[in-house]
mmCIF file of C-alpha atoms and ligand atoms in Angstrom:
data_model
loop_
_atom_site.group_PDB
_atom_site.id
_atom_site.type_symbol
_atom_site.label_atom_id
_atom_site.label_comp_id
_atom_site.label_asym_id
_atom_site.label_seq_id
_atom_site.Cartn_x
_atom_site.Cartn_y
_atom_site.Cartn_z
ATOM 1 C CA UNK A 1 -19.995 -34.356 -39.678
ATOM 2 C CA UNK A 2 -17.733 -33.114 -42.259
ATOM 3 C CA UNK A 3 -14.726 -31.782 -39.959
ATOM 4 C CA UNK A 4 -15.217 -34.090 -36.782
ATOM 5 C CA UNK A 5 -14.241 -37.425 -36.677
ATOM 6 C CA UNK A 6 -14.154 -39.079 -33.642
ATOM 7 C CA UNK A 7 -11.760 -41.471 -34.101
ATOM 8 C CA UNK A 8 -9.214 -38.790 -35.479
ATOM 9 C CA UNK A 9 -7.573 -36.969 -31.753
ATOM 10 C CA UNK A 10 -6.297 -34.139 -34.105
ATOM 11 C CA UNK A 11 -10.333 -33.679 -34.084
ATOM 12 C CA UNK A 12 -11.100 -33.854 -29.709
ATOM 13 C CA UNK A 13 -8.016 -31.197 -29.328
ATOM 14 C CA UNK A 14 -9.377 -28.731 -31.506
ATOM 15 C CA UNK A 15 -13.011 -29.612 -29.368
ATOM 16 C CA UNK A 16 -11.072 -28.844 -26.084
ATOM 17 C CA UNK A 17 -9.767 -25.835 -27.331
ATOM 18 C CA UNK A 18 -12.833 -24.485 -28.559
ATOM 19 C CA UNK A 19 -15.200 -25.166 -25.418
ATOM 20 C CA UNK A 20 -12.139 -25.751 -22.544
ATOM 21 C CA UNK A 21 -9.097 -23.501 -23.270
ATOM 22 C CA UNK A 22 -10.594 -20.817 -25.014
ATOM 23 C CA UNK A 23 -13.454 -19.748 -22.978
ATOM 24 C CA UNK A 24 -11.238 -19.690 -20.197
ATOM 25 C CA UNK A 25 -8.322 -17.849 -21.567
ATOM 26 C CA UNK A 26 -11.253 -15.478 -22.353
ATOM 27 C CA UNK A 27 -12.417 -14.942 -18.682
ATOM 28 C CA UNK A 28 -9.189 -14.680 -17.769
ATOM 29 C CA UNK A 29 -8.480 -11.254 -19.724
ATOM 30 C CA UNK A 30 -11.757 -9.941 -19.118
ATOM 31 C CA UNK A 31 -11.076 -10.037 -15.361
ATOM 32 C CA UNK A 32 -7.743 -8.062 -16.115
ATOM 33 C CA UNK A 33 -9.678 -5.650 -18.289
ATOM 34 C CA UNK A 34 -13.061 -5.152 -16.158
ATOM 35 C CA UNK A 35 -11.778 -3.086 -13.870
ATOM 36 C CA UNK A 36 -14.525 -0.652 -12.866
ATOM 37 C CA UNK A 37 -14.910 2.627 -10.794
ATOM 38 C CA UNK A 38 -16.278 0.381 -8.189
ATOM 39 C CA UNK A 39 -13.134 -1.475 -7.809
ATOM 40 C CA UNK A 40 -11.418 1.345 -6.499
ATOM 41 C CA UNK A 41 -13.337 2.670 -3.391
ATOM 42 C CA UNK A 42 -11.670 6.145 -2.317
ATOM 43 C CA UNK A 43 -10.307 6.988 1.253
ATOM 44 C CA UNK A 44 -8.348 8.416 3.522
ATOM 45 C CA UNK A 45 -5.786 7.183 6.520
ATOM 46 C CA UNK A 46 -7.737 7.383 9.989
ATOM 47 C CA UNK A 47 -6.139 7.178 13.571
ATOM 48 C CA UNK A 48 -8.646 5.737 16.270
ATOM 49 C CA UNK A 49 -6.044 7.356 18.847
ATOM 50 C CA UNK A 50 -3.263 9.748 18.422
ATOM 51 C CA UNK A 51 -0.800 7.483 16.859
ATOM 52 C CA UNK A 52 0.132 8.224 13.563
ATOM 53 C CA UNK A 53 -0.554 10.884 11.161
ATOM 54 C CA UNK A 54 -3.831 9.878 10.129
ATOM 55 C CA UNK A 55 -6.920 11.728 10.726
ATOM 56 C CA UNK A 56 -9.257 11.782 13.296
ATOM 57 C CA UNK A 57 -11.010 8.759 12.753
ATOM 58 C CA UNK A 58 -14.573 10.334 13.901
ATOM 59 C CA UNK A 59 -13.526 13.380 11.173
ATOM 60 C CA UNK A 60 -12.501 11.370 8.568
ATOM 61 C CA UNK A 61 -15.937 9.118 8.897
ATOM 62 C CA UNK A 62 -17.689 12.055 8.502
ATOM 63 C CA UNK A 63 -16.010 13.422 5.034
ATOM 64 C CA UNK A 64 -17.956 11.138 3.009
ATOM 65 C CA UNK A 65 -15.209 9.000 1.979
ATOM 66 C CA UNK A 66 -16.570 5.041 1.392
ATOM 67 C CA UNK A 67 -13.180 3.560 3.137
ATOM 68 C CA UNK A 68 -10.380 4.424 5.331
ATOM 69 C CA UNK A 69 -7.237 2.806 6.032
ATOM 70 C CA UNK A 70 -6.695 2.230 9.878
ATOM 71 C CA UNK A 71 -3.490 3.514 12.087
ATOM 72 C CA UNK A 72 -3.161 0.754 14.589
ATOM 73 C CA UNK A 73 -3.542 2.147 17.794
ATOM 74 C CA UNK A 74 -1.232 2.389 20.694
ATOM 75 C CA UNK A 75 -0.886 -1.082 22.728
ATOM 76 C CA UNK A 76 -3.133 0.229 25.624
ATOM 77 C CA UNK A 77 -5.680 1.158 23.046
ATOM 78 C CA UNK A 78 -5.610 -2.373 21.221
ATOM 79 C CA UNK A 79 -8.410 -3.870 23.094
ATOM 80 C CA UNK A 80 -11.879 -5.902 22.633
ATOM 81 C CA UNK A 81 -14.139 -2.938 23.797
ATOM 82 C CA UNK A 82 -11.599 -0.499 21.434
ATOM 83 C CA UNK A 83 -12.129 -2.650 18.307
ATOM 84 C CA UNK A 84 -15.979 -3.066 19.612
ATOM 85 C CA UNK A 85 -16.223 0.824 19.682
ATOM 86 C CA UNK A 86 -14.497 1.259 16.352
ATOM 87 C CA UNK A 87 -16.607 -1.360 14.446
ATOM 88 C CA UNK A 88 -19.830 0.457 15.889
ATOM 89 C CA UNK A 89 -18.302 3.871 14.816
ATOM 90 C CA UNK A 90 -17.746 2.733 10.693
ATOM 91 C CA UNK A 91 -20.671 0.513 10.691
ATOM 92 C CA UNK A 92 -23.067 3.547 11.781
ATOM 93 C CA UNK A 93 -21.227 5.454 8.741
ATOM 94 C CA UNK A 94 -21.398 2.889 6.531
ATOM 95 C CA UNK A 95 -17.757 3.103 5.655
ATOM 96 C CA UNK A 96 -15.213 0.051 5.405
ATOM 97 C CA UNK A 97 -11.947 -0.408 6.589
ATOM 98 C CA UNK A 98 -9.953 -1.633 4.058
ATOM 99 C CA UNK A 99 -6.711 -2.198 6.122
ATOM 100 C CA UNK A 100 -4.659 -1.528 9.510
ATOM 101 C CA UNK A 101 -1.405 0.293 9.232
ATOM 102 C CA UNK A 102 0.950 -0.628 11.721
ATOM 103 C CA UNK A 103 3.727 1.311 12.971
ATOM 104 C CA UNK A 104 5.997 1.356 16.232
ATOM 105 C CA UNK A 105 6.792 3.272 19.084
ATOM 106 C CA UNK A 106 9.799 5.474 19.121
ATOM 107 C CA UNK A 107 10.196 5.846 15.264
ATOM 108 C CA UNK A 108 11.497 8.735 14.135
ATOM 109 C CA UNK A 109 11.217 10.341 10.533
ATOM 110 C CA UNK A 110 12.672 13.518 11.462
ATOM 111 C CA UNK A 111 15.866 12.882 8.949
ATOM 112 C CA UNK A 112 16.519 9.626 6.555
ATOM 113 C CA UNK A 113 19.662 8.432 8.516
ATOM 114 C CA UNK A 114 17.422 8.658 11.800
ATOM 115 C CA UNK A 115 14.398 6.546 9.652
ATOM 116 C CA UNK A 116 17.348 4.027 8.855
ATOM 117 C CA UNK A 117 17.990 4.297 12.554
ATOM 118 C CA UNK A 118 15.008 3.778 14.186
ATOM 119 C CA UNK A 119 11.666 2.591 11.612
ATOM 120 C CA UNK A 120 10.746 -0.809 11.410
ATOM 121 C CA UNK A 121 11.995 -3.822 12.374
ATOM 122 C CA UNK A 122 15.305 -3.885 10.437
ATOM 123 C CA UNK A 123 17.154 -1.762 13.778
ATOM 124 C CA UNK A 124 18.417 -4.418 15.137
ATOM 125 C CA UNK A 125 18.697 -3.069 18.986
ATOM 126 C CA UNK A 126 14.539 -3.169 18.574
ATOM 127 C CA UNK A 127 13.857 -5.881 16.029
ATOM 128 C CA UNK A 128 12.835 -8.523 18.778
ATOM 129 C CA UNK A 129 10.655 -6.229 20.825
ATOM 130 C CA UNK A 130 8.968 -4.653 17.763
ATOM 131 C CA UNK A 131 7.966 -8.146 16.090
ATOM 132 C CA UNK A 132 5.706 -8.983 19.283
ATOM 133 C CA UNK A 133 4.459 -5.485 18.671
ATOM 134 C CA UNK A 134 3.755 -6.414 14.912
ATOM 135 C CA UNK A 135 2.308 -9.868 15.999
ATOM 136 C CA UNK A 136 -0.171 -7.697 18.576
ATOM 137 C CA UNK A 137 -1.214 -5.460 15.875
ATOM 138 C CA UNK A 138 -2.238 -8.699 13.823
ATOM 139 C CA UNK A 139 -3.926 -9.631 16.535
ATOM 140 C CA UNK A 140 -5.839 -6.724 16.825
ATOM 141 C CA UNK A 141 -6.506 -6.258 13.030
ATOM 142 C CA UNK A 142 -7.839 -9.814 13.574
ATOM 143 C CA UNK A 143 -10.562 -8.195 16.071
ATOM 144 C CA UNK A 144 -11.391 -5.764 13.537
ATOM 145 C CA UNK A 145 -11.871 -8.334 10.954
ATOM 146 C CA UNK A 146 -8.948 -6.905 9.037
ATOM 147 C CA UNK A 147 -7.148 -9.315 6.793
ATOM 148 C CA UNK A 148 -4.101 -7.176 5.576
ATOM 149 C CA UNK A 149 -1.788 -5.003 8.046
ATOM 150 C CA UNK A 150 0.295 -2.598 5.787
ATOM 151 C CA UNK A 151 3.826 -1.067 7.231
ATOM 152 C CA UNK A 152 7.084 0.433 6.919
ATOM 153 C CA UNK A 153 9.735 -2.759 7.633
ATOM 154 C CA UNK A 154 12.293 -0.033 7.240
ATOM 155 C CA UNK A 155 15.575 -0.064 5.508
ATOM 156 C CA UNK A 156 16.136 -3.380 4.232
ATOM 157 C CA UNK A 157 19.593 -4.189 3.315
ATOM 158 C CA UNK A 158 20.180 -3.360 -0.471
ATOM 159 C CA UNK A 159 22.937 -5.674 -0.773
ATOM 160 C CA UNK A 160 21.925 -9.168 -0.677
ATOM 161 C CA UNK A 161 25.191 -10.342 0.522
ATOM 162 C CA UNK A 162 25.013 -7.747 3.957
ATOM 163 C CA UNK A 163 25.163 -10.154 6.740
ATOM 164 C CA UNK A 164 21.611 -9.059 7.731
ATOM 165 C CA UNK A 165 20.031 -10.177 5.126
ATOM 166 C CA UNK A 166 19.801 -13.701 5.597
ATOM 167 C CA UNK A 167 18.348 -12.738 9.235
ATOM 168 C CA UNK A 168 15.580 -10.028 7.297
ATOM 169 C CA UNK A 169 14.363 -12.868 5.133
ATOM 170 C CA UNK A 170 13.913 -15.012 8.002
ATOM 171 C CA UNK A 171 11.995 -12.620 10.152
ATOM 172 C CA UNK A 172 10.252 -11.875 7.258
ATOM 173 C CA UNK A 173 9.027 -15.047 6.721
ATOM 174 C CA UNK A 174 7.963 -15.477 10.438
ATOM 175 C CA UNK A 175 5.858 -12.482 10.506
ATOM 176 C CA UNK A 176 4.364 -13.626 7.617
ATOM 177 C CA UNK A 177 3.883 -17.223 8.917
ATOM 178 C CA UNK A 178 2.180 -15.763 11.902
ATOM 179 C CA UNK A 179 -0.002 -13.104 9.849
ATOM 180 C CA UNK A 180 -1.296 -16.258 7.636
ATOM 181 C CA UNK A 181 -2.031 -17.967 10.642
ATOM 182 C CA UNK A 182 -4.679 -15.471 11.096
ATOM 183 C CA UNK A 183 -6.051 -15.584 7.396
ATOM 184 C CA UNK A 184 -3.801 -12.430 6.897
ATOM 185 C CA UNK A 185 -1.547 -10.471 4.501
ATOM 186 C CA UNK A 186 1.294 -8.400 4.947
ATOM 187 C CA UNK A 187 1.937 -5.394 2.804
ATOM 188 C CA UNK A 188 5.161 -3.667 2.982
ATOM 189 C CA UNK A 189 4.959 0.338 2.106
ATOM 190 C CA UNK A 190 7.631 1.682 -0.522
ATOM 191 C CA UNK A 191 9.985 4.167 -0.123
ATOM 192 C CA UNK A 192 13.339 2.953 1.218
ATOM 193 C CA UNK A 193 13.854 0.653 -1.320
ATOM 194 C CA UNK A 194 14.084 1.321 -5.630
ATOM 195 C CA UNK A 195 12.157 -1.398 -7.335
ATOM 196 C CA UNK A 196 14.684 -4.029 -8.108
ATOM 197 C CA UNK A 197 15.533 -4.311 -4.216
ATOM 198 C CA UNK A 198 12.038 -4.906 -3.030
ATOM 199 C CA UNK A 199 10.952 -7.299 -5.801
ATOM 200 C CA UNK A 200 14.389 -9.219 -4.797
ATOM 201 C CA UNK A 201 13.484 -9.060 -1.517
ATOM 202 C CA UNK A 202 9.887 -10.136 -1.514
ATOM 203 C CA UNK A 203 10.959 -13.491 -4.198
ATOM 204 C CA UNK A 204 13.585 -14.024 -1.513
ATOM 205 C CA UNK A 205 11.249 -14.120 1.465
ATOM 206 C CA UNK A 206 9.191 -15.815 -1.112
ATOM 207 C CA UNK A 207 5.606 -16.244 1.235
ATOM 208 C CA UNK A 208 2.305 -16.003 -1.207
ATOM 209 C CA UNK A 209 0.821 -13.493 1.667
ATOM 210 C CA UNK A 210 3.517 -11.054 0.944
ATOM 211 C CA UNK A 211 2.963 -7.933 -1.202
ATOM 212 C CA UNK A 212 3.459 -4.319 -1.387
ATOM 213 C CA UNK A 213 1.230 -1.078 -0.143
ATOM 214 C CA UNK A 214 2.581 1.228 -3.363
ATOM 215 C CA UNK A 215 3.217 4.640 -1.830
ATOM 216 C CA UNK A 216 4.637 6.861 -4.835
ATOM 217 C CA UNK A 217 5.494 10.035 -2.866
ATOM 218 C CA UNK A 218 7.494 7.887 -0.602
ATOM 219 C CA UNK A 219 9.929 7.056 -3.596
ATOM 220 C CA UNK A 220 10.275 10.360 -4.581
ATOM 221 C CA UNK A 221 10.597 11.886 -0.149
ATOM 222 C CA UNK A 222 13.475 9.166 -0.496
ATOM 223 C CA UNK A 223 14.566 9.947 -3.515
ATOM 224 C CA UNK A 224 15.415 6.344 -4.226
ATOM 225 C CA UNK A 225 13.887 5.684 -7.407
ATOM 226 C CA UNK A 226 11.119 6.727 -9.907
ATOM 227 C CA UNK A 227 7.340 5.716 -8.823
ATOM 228 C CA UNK A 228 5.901 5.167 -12.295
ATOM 229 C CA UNK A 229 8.543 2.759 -13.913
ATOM 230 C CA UNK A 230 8.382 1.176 -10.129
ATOM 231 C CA UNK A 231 4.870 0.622 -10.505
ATOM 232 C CA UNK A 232 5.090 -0.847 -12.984
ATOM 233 C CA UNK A 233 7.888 -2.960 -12.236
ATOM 234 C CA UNK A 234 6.276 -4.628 -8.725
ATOM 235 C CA UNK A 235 2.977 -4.351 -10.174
ATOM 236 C CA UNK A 236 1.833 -7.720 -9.704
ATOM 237 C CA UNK A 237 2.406 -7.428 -5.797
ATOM 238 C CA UNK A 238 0.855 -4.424 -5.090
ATOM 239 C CA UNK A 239 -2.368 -4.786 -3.286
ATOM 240 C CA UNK A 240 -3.105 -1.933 -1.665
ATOM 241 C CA UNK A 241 -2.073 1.934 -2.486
ATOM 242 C CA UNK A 242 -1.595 5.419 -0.670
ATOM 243 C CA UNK A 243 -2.312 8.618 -3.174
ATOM 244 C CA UNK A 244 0.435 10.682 -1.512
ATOM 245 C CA UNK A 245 2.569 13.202 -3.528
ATOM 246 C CA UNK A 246 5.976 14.845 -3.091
ATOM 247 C CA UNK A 247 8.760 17.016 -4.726
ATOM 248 C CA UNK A 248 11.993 15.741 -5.506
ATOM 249 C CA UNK A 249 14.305 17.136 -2.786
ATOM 250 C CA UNK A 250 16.205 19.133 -5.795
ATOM 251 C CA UNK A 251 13.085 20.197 -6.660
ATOM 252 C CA UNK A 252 11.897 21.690 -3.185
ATOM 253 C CA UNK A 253 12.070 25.148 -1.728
ATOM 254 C CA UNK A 254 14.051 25.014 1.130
ATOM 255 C CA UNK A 255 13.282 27.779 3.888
ATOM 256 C CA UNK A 256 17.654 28.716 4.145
ATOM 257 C CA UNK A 257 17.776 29.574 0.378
ATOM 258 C CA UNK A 258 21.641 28.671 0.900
ATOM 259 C CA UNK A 259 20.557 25.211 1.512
ATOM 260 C CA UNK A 260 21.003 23.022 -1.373
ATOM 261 C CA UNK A 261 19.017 19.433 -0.714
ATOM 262 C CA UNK A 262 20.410 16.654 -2.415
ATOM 263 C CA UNK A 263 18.234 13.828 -3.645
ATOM 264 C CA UNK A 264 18.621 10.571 -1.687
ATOM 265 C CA UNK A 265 20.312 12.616 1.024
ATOM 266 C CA UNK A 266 17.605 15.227 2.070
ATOM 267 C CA UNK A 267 14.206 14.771 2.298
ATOM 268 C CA UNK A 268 11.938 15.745 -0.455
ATOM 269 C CA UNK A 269 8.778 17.626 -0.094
ATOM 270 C CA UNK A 270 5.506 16.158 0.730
ATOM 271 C CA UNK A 271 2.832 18.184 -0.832
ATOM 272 C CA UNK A 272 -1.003 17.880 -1.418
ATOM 273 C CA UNK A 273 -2.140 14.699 -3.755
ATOM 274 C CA UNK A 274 -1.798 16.554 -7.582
ATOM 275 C CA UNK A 275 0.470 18.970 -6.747
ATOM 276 C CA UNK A 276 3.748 17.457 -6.623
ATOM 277 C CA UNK A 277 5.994 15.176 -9.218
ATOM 278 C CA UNK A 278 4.190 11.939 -8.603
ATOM 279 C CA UNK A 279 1.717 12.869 -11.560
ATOM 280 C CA UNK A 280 -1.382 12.192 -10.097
ATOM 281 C CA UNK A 281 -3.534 10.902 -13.633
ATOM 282 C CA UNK A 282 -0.545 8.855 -14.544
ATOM 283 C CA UNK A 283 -0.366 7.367 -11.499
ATOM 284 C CA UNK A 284 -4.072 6.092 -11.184
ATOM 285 C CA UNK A 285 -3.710 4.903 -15.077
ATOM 286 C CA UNK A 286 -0.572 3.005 -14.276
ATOM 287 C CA UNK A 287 -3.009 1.457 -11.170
ATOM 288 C CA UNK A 288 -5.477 0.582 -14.393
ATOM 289 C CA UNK A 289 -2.452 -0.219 -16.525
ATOM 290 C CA UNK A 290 -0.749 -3.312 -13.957
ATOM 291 C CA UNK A 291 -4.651 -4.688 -12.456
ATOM 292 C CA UNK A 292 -5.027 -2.976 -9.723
ATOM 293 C CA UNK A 293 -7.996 -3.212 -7.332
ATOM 294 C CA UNK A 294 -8.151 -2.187 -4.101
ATOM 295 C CA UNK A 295 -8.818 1.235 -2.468
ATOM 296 C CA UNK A 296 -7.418 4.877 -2.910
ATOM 297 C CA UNK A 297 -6.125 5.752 0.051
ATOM 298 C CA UNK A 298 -5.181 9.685 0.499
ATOM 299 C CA UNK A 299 -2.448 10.167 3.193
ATOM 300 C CA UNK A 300 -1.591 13.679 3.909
ATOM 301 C CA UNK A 301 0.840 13.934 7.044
ATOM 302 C CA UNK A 302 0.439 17.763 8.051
ATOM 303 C CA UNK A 303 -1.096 16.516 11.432
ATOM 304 C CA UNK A 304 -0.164 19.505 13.238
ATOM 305 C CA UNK A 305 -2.197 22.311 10.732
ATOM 306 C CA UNK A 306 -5.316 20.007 11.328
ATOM 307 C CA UNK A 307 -7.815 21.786 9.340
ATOM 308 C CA UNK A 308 -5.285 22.177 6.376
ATOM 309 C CA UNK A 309 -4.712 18.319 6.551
ATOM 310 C CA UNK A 310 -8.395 18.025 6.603
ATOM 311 C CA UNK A 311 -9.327 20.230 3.725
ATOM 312 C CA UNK A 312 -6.436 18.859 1.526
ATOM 313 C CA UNK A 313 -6.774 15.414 1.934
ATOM 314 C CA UNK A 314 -11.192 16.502 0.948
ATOM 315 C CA UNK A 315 -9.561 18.222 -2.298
ATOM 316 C CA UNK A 316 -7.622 14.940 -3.246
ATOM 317 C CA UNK A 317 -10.451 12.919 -2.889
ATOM 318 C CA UNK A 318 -12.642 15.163 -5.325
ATOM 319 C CA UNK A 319 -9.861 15.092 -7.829
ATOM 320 C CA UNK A 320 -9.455 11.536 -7.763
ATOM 321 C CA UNK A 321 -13.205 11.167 -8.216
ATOM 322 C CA UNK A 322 -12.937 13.257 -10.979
ATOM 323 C CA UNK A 323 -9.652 11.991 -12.557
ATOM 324 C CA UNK A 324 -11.614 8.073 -12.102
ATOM 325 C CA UNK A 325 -14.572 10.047 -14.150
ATOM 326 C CA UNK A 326 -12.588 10.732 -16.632
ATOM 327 C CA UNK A 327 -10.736 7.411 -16.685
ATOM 328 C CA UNK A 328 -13.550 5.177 -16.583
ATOM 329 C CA UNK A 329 -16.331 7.880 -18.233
ATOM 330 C CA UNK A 330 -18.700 7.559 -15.102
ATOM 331 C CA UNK A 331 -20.135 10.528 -13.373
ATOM 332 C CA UNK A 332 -18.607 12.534 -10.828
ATOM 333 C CA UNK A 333 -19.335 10.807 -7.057
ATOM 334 C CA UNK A 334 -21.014 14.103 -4.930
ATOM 335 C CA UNK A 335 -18.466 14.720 -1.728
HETATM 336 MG MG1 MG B 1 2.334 6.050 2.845
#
């Protein structure tokens, strides 16, 4: 051969680039760039009992959705039989459960000091008792074959030098030593934290099971920091998503017009998926932009105007089917 000699090395590394490094470096992109329609299954949050603000778990089976995220139940209903009965209930549907949502009793998200207050398991006058309730929702995701349990961990400290902190991380790592244990990830939801505080956070509890359920209307209801450039910013940990939208709080009406709310302070407003400052298109094409597979979850938390919940969380699911049309040029799923 003219350009291969085998006795010249210059010769084998251009060989191993050719048939070793480069066909690999090629797979590697295309996996980045095939993501598909497929790849991002649409849903909605379900509640098997009536903890949470999910819906009805036999409704939302029967809105034609292909997955649903799953409220964990309350403790009495986290048994065998219940995770026998729900398994039988999505199988007949044919609809997967993509994930368990865990949350705790006596949380309160009436006002965002009473969230700092009482969600989670940063309070520390509950933190003990709540991380055996975290470690019995593992075990019951377990039962459901669930291998990621998504939650709200609550405020965590922002400074790294609060005297907490060091006690966070550890707990942190613990749960997620004991959620591993059962072939398990952890994925913390957004909202009390901007973006440079929870990637901090998650390198410092630094656990590969680790990683974030993105929740954009949660930055904005907090007002703590922008949802795009966040996405972006933790992209490579998020692993699972909500499509929930909100108004900035200086952005809401407010019912006493002499009321000014104050972003960061006062609550924003959560409003139907599309209709509030999240930006729904640029959200999912941010999703495309960082990787992301996994499925779409809708969350709408009107609980108590049932059929509006219902009916709003059907219309986000047709626009996102038609916004992932347009995004990946497929036809329009029928709901
Ligand atoms: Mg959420």
């Amino acid at each position: 051969m003219k350009y291969f000699d085998r006795s010249n090395i210059a010769s084998w590394f251009v060989v191993f680039l050719t048939f070793v490094i480069f066909p690999f470096h090629s797979v590697t992109y295309a996996q980045k760039d095939e993501i598909t329609s497929e790849d991002w299954p649409v849903g909605v949050i379900a509640r098997y009992d009536d903890h949470g603000a999910g819906i009805p778990l036999e409704t939302a089976l029967k809105m034609g959705v292909s997955a649903i995220q799953l409220k964990a139940p309350f403790p009495d209903h986290r048994t065998k039989r219940d995770a026998k009965i729900i398994l039988d209930k999505v199988s007949k549907a044919g609809v997967q459960i993509t994930s368990m949502q865990s949350g705790f009793t006596n949380e309160s998200y009436k006002t965002i000091p009473i969230v700092r207050e009482t969600v989670g398991l940063i309070p520390q006058k509950t933190r003990n008792e709540r991380i055996e309730q975290f470690k019995s929702v593992c075990d019951f995701a377990r039962e459901l074959n669930l291998n990621i349990v998504c939650f709200h961990i609550g405020f965590v400290p922002h400074d790294s030098q609060d005297p907490d902190y060091i006690d966070v991380i550890k707990m942190t790592q613990s749960i997620c030593d004991y959620a591993k244990g059962k072939g398990q990830r952890i994925h913390l939801e957004t909202g009390q934290e901007p973006g440079d505080v929870l990637l901090r956070f998650i390198e410092d509890v630094d656990r590969d099971n680790l990683f974030i359920n993105f929740d954009p209307a949660n930055m904005i209801l907090y007002g703590c920091d922008d949802p795009i450039i966040t996405l972006k910013k933790v992209g490579k940990y998020v692993k699972s998503c909500h499509c929930k939208d909100a108004l900035w709080a200086d952005h809401s009406q407010d019912s006493d017009s002499q009321t000014t709310k104050k972003r960061g302070l006062d609550w924003g407003t959560e409003v139907p998926f599309g209709q509030g400052d999240v930006n729904a298109e640029l959200f999912l094409q941010t999703l495309k932009e960082i990787g992301f597979k996994g499925a779409l979850i809708v969350e709408r938390e009107n609980k108590h105007q049932p059929e509006k919940q219902q009916q709003e969380a059907k219309d986000a699911v047709v626009l996102i089917e038609q916004l992932k049309a347009k995004m990946f040029n497929d036809n329009i799923s029928q709901h």
